[in-house]
CSV table of C-alpha atoms in Angstrom, one decimal:
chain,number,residue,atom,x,y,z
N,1,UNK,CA,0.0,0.0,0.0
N,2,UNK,CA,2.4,2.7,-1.0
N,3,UNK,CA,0.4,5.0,-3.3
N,4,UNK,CA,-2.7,7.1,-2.5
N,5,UNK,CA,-5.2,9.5,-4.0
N,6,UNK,CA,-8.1,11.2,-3.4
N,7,UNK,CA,-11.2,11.6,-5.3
N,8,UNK,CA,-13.0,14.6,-3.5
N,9,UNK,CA,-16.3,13.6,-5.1
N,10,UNK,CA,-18.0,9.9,-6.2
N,11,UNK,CA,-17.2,11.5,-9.8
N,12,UNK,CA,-17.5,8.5,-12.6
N,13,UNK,CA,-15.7,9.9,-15.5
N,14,UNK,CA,-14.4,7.5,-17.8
N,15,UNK,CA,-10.9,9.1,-18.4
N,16,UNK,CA,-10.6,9.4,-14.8
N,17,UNK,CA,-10.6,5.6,-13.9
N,18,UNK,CA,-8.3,4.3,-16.8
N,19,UNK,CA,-6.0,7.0,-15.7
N,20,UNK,CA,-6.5,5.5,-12.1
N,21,UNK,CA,-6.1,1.9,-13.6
N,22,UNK,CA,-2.9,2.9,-15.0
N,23,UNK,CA,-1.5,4.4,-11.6
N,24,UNK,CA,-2.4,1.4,-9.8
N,25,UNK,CA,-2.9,3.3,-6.1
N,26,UNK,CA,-2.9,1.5,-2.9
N,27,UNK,CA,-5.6,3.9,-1.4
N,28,UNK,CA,-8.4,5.6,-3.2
N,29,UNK,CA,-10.5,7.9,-0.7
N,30,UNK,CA,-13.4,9.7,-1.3
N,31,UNK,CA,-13.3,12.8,0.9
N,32,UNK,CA,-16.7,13.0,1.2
N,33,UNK,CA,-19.3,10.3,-0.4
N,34,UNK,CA,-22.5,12.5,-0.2
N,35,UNK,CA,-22.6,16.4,-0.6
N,36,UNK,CA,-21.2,18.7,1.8
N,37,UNK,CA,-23.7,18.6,5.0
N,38,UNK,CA,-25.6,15.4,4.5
N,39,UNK,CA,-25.3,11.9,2.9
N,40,UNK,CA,-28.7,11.1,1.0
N,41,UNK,CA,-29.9,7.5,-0.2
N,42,UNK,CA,-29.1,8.3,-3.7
N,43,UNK,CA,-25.6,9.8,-3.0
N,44,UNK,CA,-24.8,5.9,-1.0
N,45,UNK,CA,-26.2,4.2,-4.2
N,46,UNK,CA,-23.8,6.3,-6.7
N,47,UNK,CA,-20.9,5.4,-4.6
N,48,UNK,CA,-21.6,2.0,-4.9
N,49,UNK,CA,-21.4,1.9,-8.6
N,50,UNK,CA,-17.9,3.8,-8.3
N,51,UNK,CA,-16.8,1.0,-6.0
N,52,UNK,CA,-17.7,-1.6,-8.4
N,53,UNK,CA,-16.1,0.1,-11.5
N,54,UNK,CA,-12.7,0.7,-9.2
N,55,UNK,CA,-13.2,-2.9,-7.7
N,56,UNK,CA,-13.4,-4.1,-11.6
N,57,UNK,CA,-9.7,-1.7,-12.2
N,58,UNK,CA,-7.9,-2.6,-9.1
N,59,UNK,CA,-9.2,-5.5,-7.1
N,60,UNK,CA,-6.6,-4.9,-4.4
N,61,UNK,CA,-6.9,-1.1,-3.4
N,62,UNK,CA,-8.8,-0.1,-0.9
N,63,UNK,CA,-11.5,2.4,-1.1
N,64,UNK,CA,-12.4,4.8,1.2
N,65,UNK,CA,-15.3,6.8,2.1
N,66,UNK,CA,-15.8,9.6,4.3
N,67,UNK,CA,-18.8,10.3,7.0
N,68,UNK,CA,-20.0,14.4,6.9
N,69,UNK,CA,-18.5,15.9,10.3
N,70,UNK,CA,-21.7,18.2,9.8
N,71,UNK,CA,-25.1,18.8,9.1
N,72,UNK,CA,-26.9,21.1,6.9
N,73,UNK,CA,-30.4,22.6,9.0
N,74,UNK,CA,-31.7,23.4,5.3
N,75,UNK,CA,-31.7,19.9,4.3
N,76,UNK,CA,-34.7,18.0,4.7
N,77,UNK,CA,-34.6,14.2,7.3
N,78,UNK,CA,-32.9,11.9,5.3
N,79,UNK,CA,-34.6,7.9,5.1
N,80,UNK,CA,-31.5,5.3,5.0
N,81,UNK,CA,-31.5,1.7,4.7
N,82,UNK,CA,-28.7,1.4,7.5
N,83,UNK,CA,-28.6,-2.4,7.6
N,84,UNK,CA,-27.7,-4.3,11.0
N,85,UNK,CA,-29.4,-4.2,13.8
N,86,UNK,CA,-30.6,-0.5,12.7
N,87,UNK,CA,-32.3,-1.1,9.5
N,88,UNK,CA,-34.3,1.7,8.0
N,89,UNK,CA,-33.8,4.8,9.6
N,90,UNK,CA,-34.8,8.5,9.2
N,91,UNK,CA,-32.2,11.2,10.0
N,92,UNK,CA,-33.7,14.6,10.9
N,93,UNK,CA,-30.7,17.3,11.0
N,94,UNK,CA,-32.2,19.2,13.8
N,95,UNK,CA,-31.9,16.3,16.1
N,96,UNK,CA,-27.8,15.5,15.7
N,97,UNK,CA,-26.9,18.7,16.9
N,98,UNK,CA,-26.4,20.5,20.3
N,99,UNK,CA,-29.6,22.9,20.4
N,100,UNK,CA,-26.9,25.3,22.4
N,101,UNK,CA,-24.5,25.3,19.8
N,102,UNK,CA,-23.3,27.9,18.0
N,103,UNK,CA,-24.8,27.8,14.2
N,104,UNK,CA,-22.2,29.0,11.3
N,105,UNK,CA,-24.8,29.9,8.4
N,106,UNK,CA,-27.1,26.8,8.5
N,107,UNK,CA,-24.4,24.5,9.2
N,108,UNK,CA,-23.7,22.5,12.6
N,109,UNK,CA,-21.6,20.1,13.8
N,110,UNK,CA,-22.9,16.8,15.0
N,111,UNK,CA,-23.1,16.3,18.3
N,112,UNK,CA,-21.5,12.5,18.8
N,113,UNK,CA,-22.8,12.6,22.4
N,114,UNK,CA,-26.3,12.5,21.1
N,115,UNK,CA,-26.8,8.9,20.5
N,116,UNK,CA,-28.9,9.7,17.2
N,117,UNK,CA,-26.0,11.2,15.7
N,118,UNK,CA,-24.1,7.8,16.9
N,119,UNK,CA,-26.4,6.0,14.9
N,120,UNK,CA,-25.9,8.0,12.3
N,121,UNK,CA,-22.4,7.2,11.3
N,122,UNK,CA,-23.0,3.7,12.2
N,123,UNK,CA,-25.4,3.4,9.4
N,124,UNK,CA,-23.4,5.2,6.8
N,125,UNK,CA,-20.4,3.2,7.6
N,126,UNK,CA,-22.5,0.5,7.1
N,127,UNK,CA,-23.7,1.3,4.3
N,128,UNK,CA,-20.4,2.1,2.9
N,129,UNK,CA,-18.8,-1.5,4.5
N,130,UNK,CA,-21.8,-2.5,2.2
N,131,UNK,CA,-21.2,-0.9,-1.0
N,132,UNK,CA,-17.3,-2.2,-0.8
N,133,UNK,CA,-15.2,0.5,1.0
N,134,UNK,CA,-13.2,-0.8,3.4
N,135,UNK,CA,-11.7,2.5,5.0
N,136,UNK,CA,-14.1,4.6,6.7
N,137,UNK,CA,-13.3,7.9,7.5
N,138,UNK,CA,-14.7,10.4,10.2
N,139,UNK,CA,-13.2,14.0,8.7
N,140,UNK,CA,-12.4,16.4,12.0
N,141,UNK,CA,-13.8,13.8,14.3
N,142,UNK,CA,-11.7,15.7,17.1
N,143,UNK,CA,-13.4,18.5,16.5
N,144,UNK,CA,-16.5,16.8,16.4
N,145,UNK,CA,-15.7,15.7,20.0
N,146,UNK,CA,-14.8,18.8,20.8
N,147,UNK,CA,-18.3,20.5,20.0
N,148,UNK,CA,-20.4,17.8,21.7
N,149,UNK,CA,-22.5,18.4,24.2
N,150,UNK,CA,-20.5,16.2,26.6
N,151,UNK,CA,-16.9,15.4,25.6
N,152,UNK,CA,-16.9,12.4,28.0
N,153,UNK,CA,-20.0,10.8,26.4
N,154,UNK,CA,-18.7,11.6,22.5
N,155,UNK,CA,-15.3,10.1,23.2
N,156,UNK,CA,-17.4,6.8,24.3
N,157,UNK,CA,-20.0,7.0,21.8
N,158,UNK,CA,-17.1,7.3,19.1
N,159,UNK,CA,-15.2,4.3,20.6
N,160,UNK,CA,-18.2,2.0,20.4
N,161,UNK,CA,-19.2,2.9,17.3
N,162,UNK,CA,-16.1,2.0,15.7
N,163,UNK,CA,-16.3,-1.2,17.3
N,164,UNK,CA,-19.6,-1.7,16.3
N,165,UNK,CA,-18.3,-0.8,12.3
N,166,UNK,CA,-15.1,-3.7,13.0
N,167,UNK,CA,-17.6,-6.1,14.1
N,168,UNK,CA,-20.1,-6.0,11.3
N,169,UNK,CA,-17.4,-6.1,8.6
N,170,UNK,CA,-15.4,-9.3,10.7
N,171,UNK,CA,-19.2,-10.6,10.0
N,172,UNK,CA,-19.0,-9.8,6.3
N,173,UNK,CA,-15.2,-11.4,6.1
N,174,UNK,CA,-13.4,-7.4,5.7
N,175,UNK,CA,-10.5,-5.7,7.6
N,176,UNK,CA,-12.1,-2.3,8.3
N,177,UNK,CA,-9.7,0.4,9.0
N,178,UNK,CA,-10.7,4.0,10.0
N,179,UNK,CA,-9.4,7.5,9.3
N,180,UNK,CA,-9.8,10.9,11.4
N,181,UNK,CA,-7.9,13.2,12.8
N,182,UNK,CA,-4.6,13.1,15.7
N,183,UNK,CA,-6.1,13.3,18.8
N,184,UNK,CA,-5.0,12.8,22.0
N,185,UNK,CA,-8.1,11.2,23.4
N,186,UNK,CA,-9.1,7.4,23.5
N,187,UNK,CA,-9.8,7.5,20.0
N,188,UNK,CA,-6.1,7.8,19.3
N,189,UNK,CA,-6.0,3.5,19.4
N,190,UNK,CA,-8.9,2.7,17.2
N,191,UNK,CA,-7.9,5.2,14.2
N,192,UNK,CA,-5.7,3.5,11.6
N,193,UNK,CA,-5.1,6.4,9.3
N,194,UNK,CA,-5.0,10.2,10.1
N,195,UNK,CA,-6.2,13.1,7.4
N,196,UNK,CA,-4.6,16.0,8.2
N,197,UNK,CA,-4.7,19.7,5.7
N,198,UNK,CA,-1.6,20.8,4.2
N,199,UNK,CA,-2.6,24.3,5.0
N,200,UNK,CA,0.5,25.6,2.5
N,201,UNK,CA,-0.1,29.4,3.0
N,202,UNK,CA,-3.0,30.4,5.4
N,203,UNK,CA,-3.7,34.0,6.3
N,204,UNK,CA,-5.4,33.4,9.5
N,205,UNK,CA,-4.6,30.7,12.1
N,206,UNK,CA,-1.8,29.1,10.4
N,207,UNK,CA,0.5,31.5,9.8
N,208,UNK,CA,3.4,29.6,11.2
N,209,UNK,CA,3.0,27.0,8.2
N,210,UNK,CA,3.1,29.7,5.4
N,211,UNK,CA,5.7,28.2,2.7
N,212,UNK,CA,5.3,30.3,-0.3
N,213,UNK,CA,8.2,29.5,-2.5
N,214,UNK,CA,9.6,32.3,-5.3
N,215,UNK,CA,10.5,30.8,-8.2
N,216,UNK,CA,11.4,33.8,-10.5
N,217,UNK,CA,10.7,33.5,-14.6
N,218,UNK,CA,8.4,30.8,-14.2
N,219,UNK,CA,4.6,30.8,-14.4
N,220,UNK,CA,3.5,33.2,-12.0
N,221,UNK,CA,6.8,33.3,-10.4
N,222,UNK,CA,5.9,31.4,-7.0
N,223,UNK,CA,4.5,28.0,-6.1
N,224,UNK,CA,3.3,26.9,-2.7
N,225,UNK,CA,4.6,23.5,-0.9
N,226,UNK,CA,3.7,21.3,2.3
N,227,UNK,CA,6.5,23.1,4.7
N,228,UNK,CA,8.5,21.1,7.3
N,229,UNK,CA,7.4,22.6,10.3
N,230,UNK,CA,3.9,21.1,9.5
N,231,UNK,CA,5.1,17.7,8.9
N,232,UNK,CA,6.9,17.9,12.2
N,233,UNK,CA,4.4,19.3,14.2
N,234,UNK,CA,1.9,16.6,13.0
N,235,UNK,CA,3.8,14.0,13.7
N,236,UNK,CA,5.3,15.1,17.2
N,237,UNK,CA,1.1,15.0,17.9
N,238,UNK,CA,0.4,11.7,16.6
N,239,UNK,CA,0.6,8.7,17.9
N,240,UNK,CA,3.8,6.7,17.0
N,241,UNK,CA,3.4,4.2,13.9
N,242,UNK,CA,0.6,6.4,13.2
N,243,UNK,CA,0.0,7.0,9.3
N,244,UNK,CA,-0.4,10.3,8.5
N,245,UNK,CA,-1.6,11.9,5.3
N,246,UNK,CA,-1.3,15.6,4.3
N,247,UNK,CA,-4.0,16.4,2.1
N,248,UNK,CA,-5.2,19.1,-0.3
N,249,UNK,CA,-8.2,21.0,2.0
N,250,UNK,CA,-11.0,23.2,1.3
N,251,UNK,CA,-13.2,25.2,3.6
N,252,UNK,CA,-12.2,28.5,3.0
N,253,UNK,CA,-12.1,29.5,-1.2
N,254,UNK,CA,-9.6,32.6,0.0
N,255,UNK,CA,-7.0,30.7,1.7
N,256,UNK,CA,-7.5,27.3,1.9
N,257,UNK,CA,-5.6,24.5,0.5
N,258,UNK,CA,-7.0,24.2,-2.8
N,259,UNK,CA,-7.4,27.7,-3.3
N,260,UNK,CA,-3.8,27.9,-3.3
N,261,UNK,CA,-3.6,25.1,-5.2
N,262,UNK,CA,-5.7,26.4,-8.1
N,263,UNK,CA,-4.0,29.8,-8.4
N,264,UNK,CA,-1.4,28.6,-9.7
N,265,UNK,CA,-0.1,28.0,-13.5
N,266,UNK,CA,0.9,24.3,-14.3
N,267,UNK,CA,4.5,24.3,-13.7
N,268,UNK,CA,4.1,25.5,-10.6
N,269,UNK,CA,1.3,23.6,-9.6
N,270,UNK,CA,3.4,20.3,-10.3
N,271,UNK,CA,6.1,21.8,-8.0
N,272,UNK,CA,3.7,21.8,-5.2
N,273,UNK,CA,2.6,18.4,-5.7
N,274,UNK,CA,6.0,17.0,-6.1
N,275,UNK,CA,8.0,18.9,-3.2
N,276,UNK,CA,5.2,18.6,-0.9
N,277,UNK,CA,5.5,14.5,-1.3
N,278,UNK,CA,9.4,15.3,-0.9
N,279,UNK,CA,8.8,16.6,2.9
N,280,UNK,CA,6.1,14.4,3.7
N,281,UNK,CA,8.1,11.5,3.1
N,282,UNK,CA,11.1,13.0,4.7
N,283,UNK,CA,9.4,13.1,8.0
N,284,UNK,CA,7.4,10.0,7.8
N,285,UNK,CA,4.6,11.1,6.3
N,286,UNK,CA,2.3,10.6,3.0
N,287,UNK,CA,1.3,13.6,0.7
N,288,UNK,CA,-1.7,12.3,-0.8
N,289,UNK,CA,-1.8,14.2,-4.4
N,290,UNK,CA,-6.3,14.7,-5.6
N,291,UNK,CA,-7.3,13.2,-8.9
N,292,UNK,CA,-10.3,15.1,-8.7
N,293,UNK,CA,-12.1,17.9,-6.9
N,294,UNK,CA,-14.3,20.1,-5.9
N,295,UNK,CA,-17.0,21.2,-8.6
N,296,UNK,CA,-17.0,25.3,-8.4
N,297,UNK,CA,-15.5,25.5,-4.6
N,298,UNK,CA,-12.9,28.1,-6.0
N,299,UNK,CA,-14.1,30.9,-8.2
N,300,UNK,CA,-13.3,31.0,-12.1
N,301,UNK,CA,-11.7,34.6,-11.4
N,302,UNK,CA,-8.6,33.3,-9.5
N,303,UNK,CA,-7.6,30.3,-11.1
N,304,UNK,CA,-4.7,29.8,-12.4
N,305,UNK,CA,-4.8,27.3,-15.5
N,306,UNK,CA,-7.9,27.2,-17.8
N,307,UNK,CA,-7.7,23.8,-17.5
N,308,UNK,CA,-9.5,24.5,-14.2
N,309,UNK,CA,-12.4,25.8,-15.7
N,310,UNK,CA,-15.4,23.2,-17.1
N,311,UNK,CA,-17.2,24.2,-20.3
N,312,UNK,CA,-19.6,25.2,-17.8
N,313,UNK,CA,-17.8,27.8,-16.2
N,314,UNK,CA,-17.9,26.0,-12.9
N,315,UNK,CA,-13.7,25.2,-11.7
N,316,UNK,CA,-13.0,21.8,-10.4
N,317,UNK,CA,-9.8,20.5,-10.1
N,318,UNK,CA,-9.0,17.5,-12.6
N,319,UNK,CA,-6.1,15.6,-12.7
N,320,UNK,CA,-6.5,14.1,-16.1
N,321,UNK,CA,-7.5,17.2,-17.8
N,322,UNK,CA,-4.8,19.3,-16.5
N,323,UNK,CA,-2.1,17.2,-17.6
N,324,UNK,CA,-0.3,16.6,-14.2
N,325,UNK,CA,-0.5,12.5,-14.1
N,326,UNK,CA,3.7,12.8,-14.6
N,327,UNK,CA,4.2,14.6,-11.2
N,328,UNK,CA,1.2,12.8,-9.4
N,329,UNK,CA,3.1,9.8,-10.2
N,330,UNK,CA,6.4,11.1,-9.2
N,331,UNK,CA,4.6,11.5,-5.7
N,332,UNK,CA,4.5,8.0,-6.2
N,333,UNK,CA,8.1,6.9,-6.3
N,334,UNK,CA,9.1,10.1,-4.4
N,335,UNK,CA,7.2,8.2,-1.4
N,336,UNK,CA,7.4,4.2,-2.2
C-alpha cells in the first residue's frame, strides 16, 4: 500500500478511472461520499457503482469513504437503509446537533454525544462497509468531539461505534480500517489512518506553516509547498506508527488548500505536488496528491490554468484534464 489519491467527489468519469487503472494506487479515498452537509440514499447508491467500477480496475486497493462531520439545517430528514441491527432509519438534521450550539450559516456540527448522531455514522459506515469501502473515514472527528454536548460521552459514543463498524465487517469477512484526525483522546488506538490539511499558506490561524516558495521567470513566479514545520508538528502530535496523510483541504475559497492550489499555472502547480510529497516522506509522512475535486468550490476569477475551468464555467480540479498525471506519479516513487 504505497500510493494514495483522493477523489473529492463519487465522480464517474471515464478518463478518470483508466488514468487511475494505470496508476495502480494503494488507497483511493473519497473525501466525502455525499454532498457537503448530508449523505442522502441516492448519494450511497452512486458510490456504490464507483466501488464496483474501481473494484473491476484494481481489485486490491482499498477504497475509502468519508462520513460528513456536519449537518446542513436546510436539508430535509434523510430515510436510509442502514442495515444491521438498525435497518431503515430516518435522520432529521435538527436532532444530531447541540440545540446550544453555536450555528455558522445553517451548518452545525454533529453532536456524537447524542446517540442519534451515533447512529448516524453507524449506518453510513454500514452502508459504505456494504457498498465495498473498506476504510471509513470520520473528517475532523476531534473536532466533532470537541463540540459535543458532553466530551466524555462523544469520546465513548465514538469508541463503540467504531467497534460496532469492526464487528459488522469481521461478519462480512473485511479488515475495516478508520481515518480521522490526531487526537490525544481514547480514540487515538482505534484510528488506523489520520487526514490532516496541508494548509500551504494560510492568512489566519496558520501563519506559522506559510511556505510560499519564489521561483522567479516561471509561471506566476511562485509556487506553494507542504513546509516542514507542519510535517513535524503533525507528527510530534500523533501517535507513533501512526500513518499520517497531508491532504489538499477546502473550507475556506480565500486561503484554503485548494485555493492555493488552483491559483497557480501548471508548472508551478506540479512543484507543489511534487515537493510537498518530498517533505512528507522526509518526515514520515504521506502527501496524498487529488485526482479530482471540488465542482465550483474556487471561483473562475482566481484560477490559475484554464484547464481548471469546465465548459460550464464552474472550476474543479482534474487531474486528467490538467495534464499533471507525470508529477502525481512522481509522488508516487518520491514516497514508495
Amino acid at each position: 500500500m504505497n500510493t494514495r489519491m483522493s477523489l473529492f467527489s463519487a465522480t464517474d468519469q471515464k478518463h478518470v478511472l483508466d488514468t487511475i487503472q494505470n496508476l495502480d494506487p494503494g488507497m483511493i479515498y473519497a473525501t466525502y461520499v455525499g454532498v457537503w452537509g448530508t449523505i442522502r440514499q441516492q448519494d450511497l447508491n452512486s458510490a456504490e457503482q464507483l466501488a464496483s467500477k474501481l473494484r473491476q480496475l484494481l481489485p486490491q486497493t482499498i477504497l475509502g469513504g468519508g462520513v460528513n462531520e456536519s449537518v446542513s439545517l436546510s436539508i430535509p430528514a434523510q430515510t436510509l437503509m442502514c442495515g444491521g441491527q438498525l435497518g431503515t432509519k430516518t435522520f432529521a438534521p435538527a436532532a444530531m446537533i447541540d440545540p446550544k450550539q453555536r450555528v455558522l450559516g445553517d451548518t452545525a456540527w454533529l453532536d456524537l454525544a447524542n446517540p442519534v448522531a451515533r447512529d448516524y455514522y453507524v449506518c453510513v459506515g454500514m452502508e459504505l462497509i456494504d457498498r465495498g469501502y473498506t476504510l471509513i473515514g470520520f473528517p475532523e472527528h476531534e473536532n466533532v468531539i470537541a463540540h459535543a454536548s458532553s466530551k466524555p460521552e462523544a469520546v465513548r459514543n465514538f469508541v463503540s461505534l467504531l467497534e460496532t463498524l469492526r464487528h459488522y465487517g469481521a461478519e462480512k469477512g473485511e479488515r475495516i480500517y478508520f481515518s480521522g484526525d490526531p487526537a490525544t483522546d481514547d480514540t487515538v488506538k482505534e484510528i488506523d489512518f489520520y487526514y490532516v490539511p496541508s494548509r500551504f499558506y494560510h492568512l489566519t490561524f496558520a501563519q506559522k506553516y506559510q511556505n510560499k516558495i519564489a521561483r522567479p521567470g516561471i509561471g506566476v513566479g511562485y509556487s506553494y509547498s507542504l513546509s516542514p514545520a507542519r510535517a513535524q508538528d503533525v507528527l510530534a502530535a500523533a501517535p507513533r506508527n501512526a500513518h499520517v496523510f497531508f491532504y489538499v483541504d477546502n473550507w475556506d475559497a480565500n486561503q484554503d488548500d485548494l485555493r492555493r492550489f488552483m491559483e497557480l499555472d501548471p508548472s508551478n502547480r506540479r512543484y507543489l505536488l511534487t515537493t510537498s510529497a518530498q517533505t512528507a516522506h522526509k518526515y514520515g509522512a504521506y502527501f496524498i496528491p487529488p485526482m479530482l475535486h471540488c465542482v465550483d468550490c474556487i471561483p473562475a476569477k482566481v484560477v490559475g490554468d484554464k484547464c481548471e475551468i469546465r465548459p460550464d464555467g464552474k472550476t474543479e480540479y482534474d487531474a486528467v484534464t490538467c495534464g499533471d498525471i507525470a508529477a502525481i506519479k512522481e509522488t508516487f516513487t518520491t514516497q514508495e
